[in-house]
Amino acid sequence: MNENIWKDIAGRYPLNPNANRVTKTIGAIGRMIDLPVDSAVDLGCGPGTHAIKLSEIAHSVTAVDSCEEMLDKLRAACSSSKIDNIECVNRDYISYA
């Protein structure tokens, strides 16, 4: 997908578009594994909805997205929520993996 599309969308993209679904998904993962985990990766993280929830069950989270504007939204959310265990990586998730 054209990177400029995501840049344009980033300003209007809600931080938690599916917060309840994300909470249920992370909760289900937590019931299947021993918590907390050392690390987690959110590929194509967008504004970080999953990364933020993962930060509650992982010592460190790597959030990867090719759109710097989406990562800026995640950084702002981390700052306002005092989350310090998420590393933002501006890279295409396919080349990151």
mmCIF file of C-alpha atoms in Angstrom:
data_model
loop_
_atom_site.group_PDB
_atom_site.id
_atom_site.type_symbol
_atom_site.label_atom_id
_atom_site.label_comp_id
_atom_site.label_asym_id
_atom_site.label_seq_id
_atom_site.Cartn_x
_atom_site.Cartn_y
_atom_site.Cartn_z
ATOM 1 C CA MET A 1 0.000 0.000 0.000
ATOM 2 C CA ASN A 2 1.180 3.505 -0.755
ATOM 3 C CA GLU A 3 3.004 4.937 2.281
ATOM 4 C CA ASN A 4 1.471 8.382 1.675
ATOM 5 C CA ILE A 5 -1.987 6.920 2.263
ATOM 6 C CA TRP A 6 -1.002 5.909 5.815
ATOM 7 C CA LYS A 7 0.617 9.297 6.377
ATOM 8 C CA ASP A 8 -2.690 10.958 5.451
ATOM 9 C CA ILE A 9 -4.735 8.519 7.539
ATOM 10 C CA ALA A 10 -2.503 8.806 10.633
ATOM 11 C CA GLY A 11 -3.920 12.176 11.638
ATOM 12 C CA ARG A 12 -7.467 10.802 11.690
ATOM 13 C CA TYR A 13 -6.744 7.281 12.912
ATOM 14 C CA PRO A 14 -8.151 6.577 16.380
ATOM 15 C CA LEU A 15 -5.731 5.244 18.967
ATOM 16 C CA ASN A 16 -8.054 2.517 20.222
ATOM 17 C CA PRO A 17 -10.451 1.683 17.383
ATOM 18 C CA ASN A 18 -11.140 -1.796 18.770
ATOM 19 C CA ALA A 19 -10.052 -1.514 22.400
ATOM 20 C CA ASN A 20 -12.448 -4.166 23.717
ATOM 21 C CA ARG A 21 -11.443 -6.688 21.073
ATOM 22 C CA VAL A 22 -7.749 -6.003 21.699
ATOM 23 C CA THR A 23 -8.206 -6.435 25.461
ATOM 24 C CA LYS A 24 -9.949 -9.782 24.898
ATOM 25 C CA THR A 25 -7.268 -10.937 22.454
ATOM 26 C CA ILE A 26 -4.367 -10.053 24.761
ATOM 27 C CA GLY A 27 -6.250 -11.628 27.685
ATOM 28 C CA ALA A 28 -6.676 -14.856 25.701
ATOM 29 C CA ILE A 29 -2.973 -14.886 24.860
ATOM 30 C CA GLY A 30 -2.172 -14.332 28.517
ATOM 31 C CA ARG A 31 -4.207 -17.383 29.506
ATOM 32 C CA MET A 32 -2.206 -19.584 27.105
ATOM 33 C CA ILE A 33 1.308 -18.620 28.189
ATOM 34 C CA ASP A 34 3.286 -17.939 31.332
ATOM 35 C CA LEU A 35 3.226 -14.242 32.139
ATOM 36 C CA PRO A 36 4.956 -11.908 32.048
ATOM 37 C CA VAL A 37 6.908 -12.593 28.861
ATOM 38 C CA ASP A 38 10.340 -11.130 28.196
ATOM 39 C CA SER A 39 9.467 -9.529 24.887
ATOM 40 C CA ALA A 40 6.763 -9.088 22.272
ATOM 41 C CA VAL A 41 6.693 -7.650 18.761
ATOM 42 C CA ASP A 42 3.796 -5.798 17.135
ATOM 43 C CA LEU A 43 4.352 -5.833 13.375
ATOM 44 C CA GLY A 44 2.454 -3.166 11.470
ATOM 45 C CA CYS A 45 1.575 -1.570 14.794
ATOM 46 C CA GLY A 46 -0.150 1.559 13.488
ATOM 47 C CA PRO A 47 -0.929 3.834 16.452
ATOM 48 C CA GLY A 48 0.006 1.062 18.892
ATOM 49 C CA THR A 49 -3.308 -0.281 20.147
ATOM 50 C CA HIS A 50 -1.889 -3.804 20.489
ATOM 51 C CA ALA A 51 1.588 -2.652 21.540
ATOM 52 C CA ILE A 52 0.160 -0.697 24.466
ATOM 53 C CA LYS A 53 -1.810 -3.710 25.717
ATOM 54 C CA LEU A 54 1.194 -5.981 25.139
ATOM 55 C CA SER A 55 3.276 -3.637 27.295
ATOM 56 C CA GLU A 56 1.143 -4.757 30.239
ATOM 57 C CA ILE A 57 2.234 -8.397 29.881
ATOM 58 C CA ALA A 58 5.757 -8.072 28.425
ATOM 59 C CA HIS A 59 8.941 -6.610 29.858
ATOM 60 C CA SER A 60 9.662 -5.025 26.468
ATOM 61 C CA VAL A 61 7.673 -4.495 23.275
ATOM 62 C CA THR A 62 9.021 -3.667 19.838
ATOM 63 C CA ALA A 63 6.452 -1.792 17.744
ATOM 64 C CA VAL A 64 7.249 -1.818 14.018
ATOM 65 C CA ASP A 65 5.531 0.347 11.410
ATOM 66 C CA SER A 66 6.594 1.964 8.134
ATOM 67 C CA CYS A 67 4.601 5.140 8.838
ATOM 68 C CA GLU A 68 6.440 7.556 11.129
ATOM 69 C CA GLU A 69 3.212 9.478 11.792
ATOM 70 C CA MET A 70 1.570 6.346 13.239
ATOM 71 C CA LEU A 71 4.608 5.805 15.445
ATOM 72 C CA ASP A 72 4.355 9.444 16.565
ATOM 73 C CA LYS A 73 0.819 8.695 17.809
ATOM 74 C CA LEU A 74 2.160 5.684 19.716
ATOM 75 C CA ARG A 75 5.017 7.712 21.209
ATOM 76 C CA ALA A 76 2.556 10.394 22.354
ATOM 77 C CA ALA A 77 0.294 7.758 23.930
ATOM 78 C CA CYS A 78 3.272 6.182 25.708
ATOM 79 C CA SER A 79 4.393 9.557 26.992
ATOM 80 C CA SER A 80 0.969 10.528 28.322
ATOM 81 C CA SER A 81 0.461 7.097 29.918
ATOM 82 C CA LYS A 82 4.042 6.895 31.229
ATOM 83 C CA ILE A 83 4.736 3.660 29.328
ATOM 84 C CA ASP A 84 8.476 3.151 28.996
ATOM 85 C CA ASN A 85 8.858 -0.413 27.728
ATOM 86 C CA ILE A 86 7.898 0.098 24.058
ATOM 87 C CA GLU A 87 10.547 0.654 21.399
ATOM 88 C CA CYS A 88 9.264 2.157 18.147
ATOM 89 C CA VAL A 89 10.952 1.019 14.924
ATOM 90 C CA ASN A 90 10.232 2.869 11.683
ATOM 91 C CA ARG A 91 10.565 0.051 9.172
ATOM 92 C CA ASP A 92 8.466 -2.075 6.885
ATOM 93 C CA TYR A 93 7.416 -5.122 8.888
ATOM 94 C CA ILE A 94 8.253 -7.507 6.033
ATOM 95 C CA SER A 95 11.883 -6.358 5.915
ATOM 96 C CA TYR A 96 12.023 -6.285 9.739
ATOM 97 C CA ALA A 97 11.065 -9.947 10.059
#
